[in-house]
Amino acid sequence: MLPSKGKINEVHKNLRFRWIQIEISSLCQASCIYCPHTSYRKFWQGRFIPEDLFSKLVKLFPCSDLIFLQGWGEPLLHPKFFDFVRMAKQCGSMVGTTTNGMLINKDLAERLVDSGIDIVSFSLTGSSYKNDLIRRGTSIDHVLKAMEWVREERERQGLSTPRIHVAYLLLKSMLPELENLPSVVADAGAEKIVISTLSLVPDPALKKEEVFTSEEKWKEESEELNTLVRKYIFKESHKWLGKVEVDIETKKVSPKRGRKKFIQCPERPVDSFFVGSDGKVSPCVFLGLPVKPPPSEIFSFDFGYLSSVPNAEKIWLRPSYQAFRENFLKGELPFPCFKCARRGTTYQKIS
């Protein structure tokens, strides 16, 4: 049962979140070579979030700018996906998800548009068949067709949502694939591309695919990446410029003050949080991998489980969680954040 908006605002009037990210599924039918779901298969805890745990988050939805239904699995596998979208939309929230696109057909595209979801982001790691070699179990041809189906249904209904995004993971060896990326996805209906690099390296064989290798080289590597991306992306800009936005990851180095030197974080742990499919509440998705026991190179960091409290607010307001956020704002990072490859990361618009 959904609470009344007035009652929610009275109870949570002092709370405000940039987003609440919810891993509704840690199961996935793909086997991307860079994903921990593949590398840590023997440790992986594949599950769907139970509806009763999801319901414990609902009271906070009106306090959040965005509810994002995505974690380390494929959200559309969850049989309650559209129920969860409806629950969030009834609270007046913006709702988004990231999908591998393989489950989308014309009927599901219609359901996505009918649901009122605001953003559907499609994962890619290439602009040709090479994507399929990396993202095993997926097909770029099908993903592009899925984008088209969503766009066509949206246009048929005369709507502006869902906005179609591309979540693009850039591997170093795949830089040339950027040349055709904007035009290929723009033709399919994408309006925005967000290019990220490999932050979590679950397999040592993937170290060569890292764009950012060490903090001492961040400035140099950021400049090099920016130059290379522009070289490839703008080569065919006449085909897509004005149709699709492109944001790219970069690194911002702060003055060194011991552990206080890296406080830039795109996961926004001071005004956002992540909920795993087991109900575990963590500062971000990178600290909430569904692996058990976690391999030595993986950091797990949480402030409790939804199953142990009546609602998520109880965890957010715990003294230990409040202290974490206060210390983070002061630049006093806990060890998992200090060691995280996402530290110092920001995004800049290049088109």
Short mmCIF file of C-alpha atoms in Angstrom, two decimals:
data_model
loop_
_atom_site.label_atom_id
_atom_site.label_comp_id
_atom_site.label_asym_id
_atom_site.label_seq_id
_atom_site.Cartn_x
_atom_site.Cartn_y
_atom_site.Cartn_z
CA MET A 1 0.00 0.00 0.00
CA LEU A 2 1.39 3.41 -1.00
CA PRO A 3 1.49 6.14 1.67
CA SER A 4 -0.21 9.46 1.07
CA LYS A 5 2.12 12.14 -0.26
CA GLY A 6 1.13 14.59 2.46
CA LYS A 7 2.04 12.14 5.19
CA ILE A 8 5.36 11.39 3.54
CA ASN A 9 6.27 15.06 3.23
CA GLU A 10 5.45 15.63 6.90
CA VAL A 11 7.67 12.78 8.07
CA HIS A 12 10.55 13.30 5.63
CA LYS A 13 10.50 17.05 5.02
CA ASN A 14 14.18 17.38 6.02
CA LEU A 15 15.42 14.57 3.76
CA ARG A 16 16.53 15.08 0.17
CA PHE A 17 18.30 12.60 -2.09
CA ARG A 18 19.84 13.06 -5.51
CA TRP A 19 18.97 9.47 -6.27
CA ILE A 20 18.15 6.12 -4.73
CA GLN A 21 19.65 3.26 -6.72
CA ILE A 22 18.00 -0.12 -6.27
CA GLU A 23 19.36 -3.41 -7.54
CA ILE A 24 16.10 -5.19 -8.22
CA SER A 25 17.98 -8.06 -9.90
CA SER A 26 21.51 -9.43 -9.54
CA LEU A 27 20.67 -12.08 -12.12
CA CYS A 28 21.72 -11.57 -15.74
CA GLN A 29 21.48 -13.63 -18.90
CA ALA A 30 24.63 -12.05 -20.42
CA SER A 31 28.29 -12.82 -19.66
CA CYS A 32 30.20 -9.61 -20.37
CA ILE A 33 33.93 -10.28 -20.02
CA TYR A 34 34.54 -7.21 -17.84
CA CYS A 35 31.63 -7.74 -15.46
CA PRO A 36 32.12 -9.15 -11.95
CA HIS A 37 29.01 -11.25 -12.59
CA THR A 38 31.20 -13.23 -15.01
CA SER A 39 34.56 -13.17 -13.23
CA TYR A 40 33.12 -13.91 -9.77
CA ARG A 41 30.53 -16.42 -10.92
CA LYS A 42 31.37 -18.94 -8.18
CA PHE A 43 30.86 -16.27 -5.50
CA TRP A 44 27.84 -14.62 -7.12
CA GLN A 45 24.54 -14.33 -5.27
CA GLY A 46 21.92 -14.15 -7.99
CA ARG A 47 18.49 -13.07 -6.77
CA PHE A 48 15.52 -10.75 -7.21
CA ILE A 49 14.79 -8.17 -4.54
CA PRO A 50 11.63 -9.24 -2.66
CA GLU A 51 8.65 -6.93 -2.97
CA ASP A 52 8.41 -6.49 0.81
CA LEU A 53 11.96 -5.10 0.94
CA PHE A 54 11.31 -2.80 -2.02
CA SER A 55 8.20 -1.51 -0.21
CA LYS A 56 10.35 -0.35 2.72
CA LEU A 57 11.91 2.21 0.38
CA VAL A 58 8.70 3.72 -0.96
CA LYS A 59 8.28 6.32 1.79
CA LEU A 60 11.57 7.90 0.72
CA PHE A 61 10.77 8.07 -2.99
CA PRO A 62 9.17 11.57 -2.89
CA CYS A 63 12.38 12.78 -1.23
CA SER A 64 14.53 11.68 -4.17
CA ASP A 65 15.09 13.37 -7.52
CA LEU A 66 15.51 9.99 -9.19
CA ILE A 67 14.76 6.33 -8.49
CA PHE A 68 17.14 4.21 -10.55
CA LEU A 69 16.31 0.52 -10.90
CA GLN A 70 19.68 -0.98 -11.71
CA GLY A 71 22.57 -2.77 -10.04
CA TRP A 72 24.77 -5.70 -11.09
CA GLY A 73 22.09 -7.64 -12.97
CA GLU A 74 19.43 -7.23 -15.66
CA PRO A 75 16.45 -5.29 -14.22
CA LEU A 76 13.94 -6.44 -16.84
CA LEU A 77 14.32 -10.04 -15.66
CA HIS A 78 12.44 -9.15 -12.46
CA PRO A 79 8.79 -10.23 -12.82
CA LYS A 80 7.74 -7.18 -10.75
CA PHE A 81 9.72 -4.62 -12.77
CA PHE A 82 6.67 -2.74 -14.01
CA ASP A 83 5.04 -2.86 -10.57
CA PHE A 84 8.14 -1.22 -9.12
CA VAL A 85 8.09 1.48 -11.81
CA ARG A 86 4.42 2.14 -11.05
CA MET A 87 5.07 2.40 -7.30
CA ALA A 88 7.82 4.95 -7.86
CA LYS A 89 5.87 6.97 -10.40
CA GLN A 90 2.85 7.13 -8.09
CA CYS A 91 5.11 8.89 -5.60
CA GLY A 92 5.90 11.55 -8.20
CA SER A 93 9.46 10.35 -8.74
CA MET A 94 11.55 10.33 -11.88
CA VAL A 95 12.41 6.71 -12.67
CA GLY A 96 15.18 5.22 -14.78
CA THR A 97 16.84 1.91 -15.54
CA THR A 98 19.81 0.47 -17.44
CA THR A 99 19.30 -2.66 -19.52
CA ASN A 100 21.27 -4.89 -21.85
CA GLY A 101 18.26 -4.60 -24.16
CA MET A 102 18.02 -8.27 -25.05
CA LEU A 103 14.58 -8.83 -23.52
CA ILE A 104 12.98 -5.92 -25.34
CA ASN A 105 10.63 -6.65 -28.21
CA LYS A 106 7.81 -4.52 -29.65
CA ASP A 107 5.39 -5.51 -26.90
CA LEU A 108 7.83 -4.78 -24.09
CA ALA A 109 8.81 -1.49 -25.73
CA GLU A 110 5.13 -0.52 -25.61
CA ARG A 111 4.94 -1.48 -21.93
CA LEU A 112 8.03 0.64 -21.17
CA VAL A 113 6.45 3.69 -22.80
CA ASP A 114 3.08 3.02 -21.14
CA SER A 115 4.75 2.70 -17.72
CA GLY A 116 5.81 6.35 -17.70
CA ILE A 117 9.46 5.49 -16.99
CA ASP A 118 11.62 8.56 -17.65
CA ILE A 119 14.97 7.10 -18.75
CA VAL A 120 15.91 3.81 -20.39
CA SER A 121 19.65 3.44 -20.79
CA PHE A 122 21.16 0.73 -22.99
CA SER A 123 24.58 -0.77 -22.23
CA LEU A 124 27.15 -0.99 -25.02
CA THR A 125 30.92 -1.51 -25.34
CA GLY A 126 31.25 -1.10 -29.10
CA SER A 127 29.50 0.21 -32.20
CA SER A 128 29.89 -2.93 -34.33
CA TYR A 129 29.92 -6.72 -33.98
CA LYS A 130 32.94 -6.25 -31.69
CA ASN A 131 30.48 -5.23 -28.98
CA ASP A 132 29.08 -8.77 -29.04
CA LEU A 133 32.55 -10.30 -28.53
CA ILE A 134 32.92 -8.30 -25.29
CA ARG A 135 29.31 -8.31 -24.16
CA ARG A 136 28.78 -12.03 -24.64
CA GLY A 137 25.17 -13.07 -24.84
CA THR A 138 24.10 -9.76 -26.34
CA SER A 139 23.70 -8.54 -29.92
CA ILE A 140 24.28 -4.94 -30.94
CA ASP A 141 21.84 -5.41 -33.81
CA HIS A 142 19.11 -6.38 -31.35
CA VAL A 143 20.00 -3.59 -28.92
CA LEU A 144 19.78 -0.97 -31.67
CA LYS A 145 16.46 -2.45 -32.78
CA ALA A 146 15.22 -2.29 -29.18
CA MET A 147 16.07 1.42 -29.10
CA GLU A 148 14.14 1.89 -32.32
CA TRP A 149 11.10 0.09 -30.94
CA VAL A 150 11.06 2.31 -27.86
CA ARG A 151 11.51 5.45 -29.94
CA GLU A 152 8.79 4.45 -32.43
CA GLU A 153 6.30 3.65 -29.68
CA ARG A 154 7.09 6.89 -27.89
CA GLU A 155 6.54 8.84 -31.12
CA ARG A 156 3.34 6.92 -31.85
CA GLN A 157 1.95 8.00 -28.49
CA GLY A 158 3.20 11.57 -28.93
CA LEU A 159 5.36 11.43 -25.78
CA SER A 160 8.82 12.74 -24.94
CA THR A 161 9.70 9.94 -22.52
CA PRO A 162 11.35 7.64 -21.90
CA ARG A 163 14.55 9.39 -22.92
CA ILE A 164 16.86 6.89 -24.58
CA HIS A 165 20.43 6.88 -23.26
CA VAL A 166 23.51 4.77 -23.94
CA ALA A 167 25.73 3.68 -21.04
CA TYR A 168 28.99 3.08 -22.89
CA LEU A 169 31.93 1.32 -21.24
CA LEU A 170 35.16 2.28 -22.97
CA LEU A 171 37.91 -0.33 -23.07
CA LYS A 172 41.31 0.92 -24.20
CA SER A 173 41.53 -1.53 -27.10
CA MET A 174 38.10 -0.42 -28.34
CA LEU A 175 38.85 3.29 -28.86
CA PRO A 176 38.39 3.10 -32.66
CA GLU A 177 34.82 1.88 -32.08
CA LEU A 178 33.97 5.43 -30.97
CA GLU A 179 34.19 6.70 -34.54
CA ASN A 180 30.78 5.41 -35.56
CA LEU A 181 29.17 5.25 -32.11
CA PRO A 182 27.23 8.56 -32.06
CA SER A 183 25.78 8.18 -35.55
CA VAL A 184 24.87 4.51 -35.03
CA VAL A 185 22.98 5.08 -31.78
CA ALA A 186 21.50 8.43 -32.87
CA ASP A 187 19.95 6.70 -35.88
CA ALA A 188 18.38 4.20 -33.47
CA GLY A 189 16.91 6.96 -31.29
CA ALA A 190 19.48 7.60 -28.56
CA GLU A 191 19.61 11.15 -27.21
CA LYS A 192 22.57 10.88 -24.85
CA ILE A 193 25.75 8.81 -24.55
CA VAL A 194 27.64 8.60 -21.26
CA ILE A 195 31.14 7.20 -21.77
CA SER A 196 32.73 5.61 -18.71
CA THR A 197 35.97 3.69 -18.30
CA LEU A 198 36.77 0.48 -16.46
CA SER A 199 36.68 1.27 -12.73
CA LEU A 200 36.38 -2.24 -11.33
CA VAL A 201 38.84 -4.77 -12.76
CA PRO A 202 37.64 -8.23 -11.69
CA ASP A 203 40.11 -10.10 -13.93
CA PRO A 204 43.86 -9.27 -14.02
CA ALA A 205 43.80 -9.94 -17.78
CA LEU A 206 41.70 -6.77 -18.13
CA LYS A 207 44.31 -4.46 -16.59
CA LYS A 208 45.47 -3.57 -20.11
CA GLU A 209 42.00 -2.18 -20.80
CA GLU A 210 42.23 0.47 -18.08
CA VAL A 211 42.32 4.04 -19.33
CA PHE A 212 43.24 5.52 -15.95
CA THR A 213 46.15 3.58 -14.47
CA SER A 214 47.51 5.58 -11.53
CA GLU A 215 46.70 8.79 -9.72
CA GLU A 216 50.10 10.25 -10.63
CA LYS A 217 49.12 10.05 -14.32
CA TRP A 218 45.50 11.19 -14.05
CA LYS A 219 46.04 14.66 -15.53
CA GLU A 220 48.07 13.31 -18.44
CA GLU A 221 45.69 10.40 -19.03
CA SER A 222 42.61 12.65 -18.89
CA GLU A 223 44.10 14.96 -21.53
CA GLU A 224 45.09 12.00 -23.71
CA LEU A 225 41.65 10.43 -23.43
CA ASN A 226 39.91 13.69 -24.26
CA THR A 227 42.11 14.14 -27.35
CA LEU A 228 41.57 10.57 -28.57
CA VAL A 229 37.83 10.56 -27.96
CA ARG A 230 37.41 13.83 -29.84
CA LYS A 231 39.57 12.51 -32.67
CA TYR A 232 37.35 9.48 -33.18
CA ILE A 233 33.96 10.88 -32.24
CA PHE A 234 34.11 14.08 -34.29
CA LYS A 235 35.47 12.38 -37.41
CA GLU A 236 31.89 11.72 -38.55
CA SER A 237 30.22 14.51 -36.57
CA HIS A 238 28.22 15.74 -39.58
CA LYS A 239 26.12 12.57 -39.23
CA TRP A 240 24.99 13.12 -35.64
CA LEU A 241 25.91 16.54 -34.22
CA GLY A 242 22.80 18.13 -32.77
CA LYS A 243 21.03 14.79 -32.42
CA VAL A 244 22.82 13.23 -29.44
CA GLU A 245 24.72 14.55 -26.41
CA VAL A 246 28.04 12.98 -25.43
CA ASP A 247 29.48 13.04 -21.89
CA ILE A 248 32.86 11.51 -21.12
CA GLU A 249 34.55 10.46 -17.90
CA THR A 250 37.56 12.40 -16.75
CA LYS A 251 39.59 12.72 -13.56
CA LYS A 252 39.82 15.73 -11.30
CA VAL A 253 42.78 15.83 -8.96
CA SER A 254 42.26 17.68 -5.67
CA PRO A 255 45.04 19.12 -3.51
CA LYS A 256 46.80 16.42 -1.51
CA ARG A 257 45.90 16.26 2.15
CA GLY A 258 46.48 12.62 3.04
CA ARG A 259 43.22 10.74 2.58
CA LYS A 260 41.49 14.05 2.04
CA LYS A 261 42.83 14.45 -1.48
CA PHE A 262 40.15 12.56 -3.44
CA ILE A 263 36.66 13.72 -2.55
CA GLN A 264 35.23 14.01 -6.08
CA CYS A 265 32.88 11.05 -6.53
CA PRO A 266 30.20 10.61 -9.21
CA GLU A 267 28.31 8.14 -6.99
CA ARG A 268 27.37 11.02 -4.64
CA PRO A 269 27.44 8.99 -1.39
CA VAL A 270 26.49 11.97 0.76
CA ASP A 271 23.07 12.49 -0.85
CA SER A 272 22.39 9.13 -2.54
CA PHE A 273 22.50 5.47 -1.61
CA PHE A 274 22.43 1.99 -3.08
CA VAL A 275 20.25 -0.93 -2.06
CA GLY A 276 21.36 -4.42 -3.09
CA SER A 277 18.98 -7.17 -4.13
CA ASP A 278 19.43 -8.65 -0.64
CA GLY A 279 18.28 -5.39 0.96
CA LYS A 280 21.74 -4.31 2.04
CA VAL A 281 22.18 -0.51 2.12
CA SER A 282 25.57 0.76 0.91
CA PRO A 283 26.91 4.21 0.02
CA CYS A 284 27.18 3.19 -3.65
CA VAL A 285 26.86 0.34 -6.13
CA PHE A 286 30.61 -0.37 -6.10
CA LEU A 287 30.50 -1.12 -2.38
CA GLY A 288 27.52 -3.45 -2.69
CA LEU A 289 28.55 -6.29 -4.98
CA PRO A 290 26.41 -9.43 -4.46
CA VAL A 291 29.36 -11.76 -3.83
CA LYS A 292 29.76 -14.09 -0.87
CA PRO A 293 32.33 -14.41 0.47
CA PRO A 294 33.79 -11.32 -1.21
CA PRO A 295 37.16 -11.91 -2.94
CA SER A 296 40.07 -10.16 -1.25
CA GLU A 297 40.22 -7.39 -3.87
CA ILE A 298 36.54 -6.48 -3.39
CA PHE A 299 35.48 -4.02 -0.70
CA SER A 300 32.09 -4.49 0.93
CA PHE A 301 30.81 -1.59 2.99
CA ASP A 302 27.27 -1.22 4.29
CA PHE A 303 25.15 0.25 7.07
CA GLY A 304 22.58 -2.47 7.49
CA TYR A 305 19.80 -4.50 5.89
CA LEU A 306 16.24 -3.44 5.16
CA SER A 307 15.05 -6.73 6.65
CA SER A 308 16.15 -5.52 10.10
CA VAL A 309 14.26 -2.20 10.08
CA PRO A 310 10.68 -1.02 9.45
CA ASN A 311 11.81 1.40 6.71
CA ALA A 312 14.96 2.68 4.97
CA GLU A 313 14.97 5.97 6.86
CA LYS A 314 16.07 4.13 10.00
CA ILE A 315 19.29 3.08 8.27
CA TRP A 316 19.95 6.49 6.64
CA LEU A 317 19.69 8.23 10.01
CA ARG A 318 21.90 5.81 11.93
CA PRO A 319 24.71 7.69 13.72
CA SER A 320 27.37 5.61 11.95
CA TYR A 321 25.92 6.47 8.53
CA GLN A 322 25.59 10.15 9.42
CA ALA A 323 29.20 10.19 10.60
CA PHE A 324 30.31 8.61 7.31
CA ARG A 325 28.60 11.35 5.29
CA GLU A 326 29.93 14.14 7.50
CA ASN A 327 33.46 12.79 7.26
CA PHE A 328 33.17 12.33 3.49
CA LEU A 329 32.19 15.98 3.10
CA LYS A 330 35.29 16.94 5.09
CA GLY A 331 37.44 14.76 2.83
CA GLU A 332 38.07 12.14 5.50
CA LEU A 333 37.51 9.03 3.42
CA PRO A 334 37.12 5.51 4.78
CA PHE A 335 39.58 3.01 3.34
CA PRO A 336 37.19 1.49 0.73
CA CYS A 337 36.46 4.95 -0.71
CA PHE A 338 40.10 6.01 -0.59
CA LYS A 339 41.10 2.91 -2.60
CA CYS A 340 38.19 3.10 -5.04
CA ALA A 341 38.97 3.75 -8.71
CA ARG A 342 35.90 5.99 -8.95
CA ARG A 343 37.49 8.60 -6.71
CA GLY A 344 38.36 11.76 -8.56
CA THR A 345 35.94 10.89 -11.37
CA THR A 346 33.72 13.47 -13.01
CA TYR A 347 32.04 13.82 -16.42
CA GLN A 348 32.35 16.55 -19.01
CA LYS A 349 30.12 17.28 -21.95
CA ILE A 350 31.91 17.25 -25.31
CA SER A 351 28.91 17.81 -27.57
#
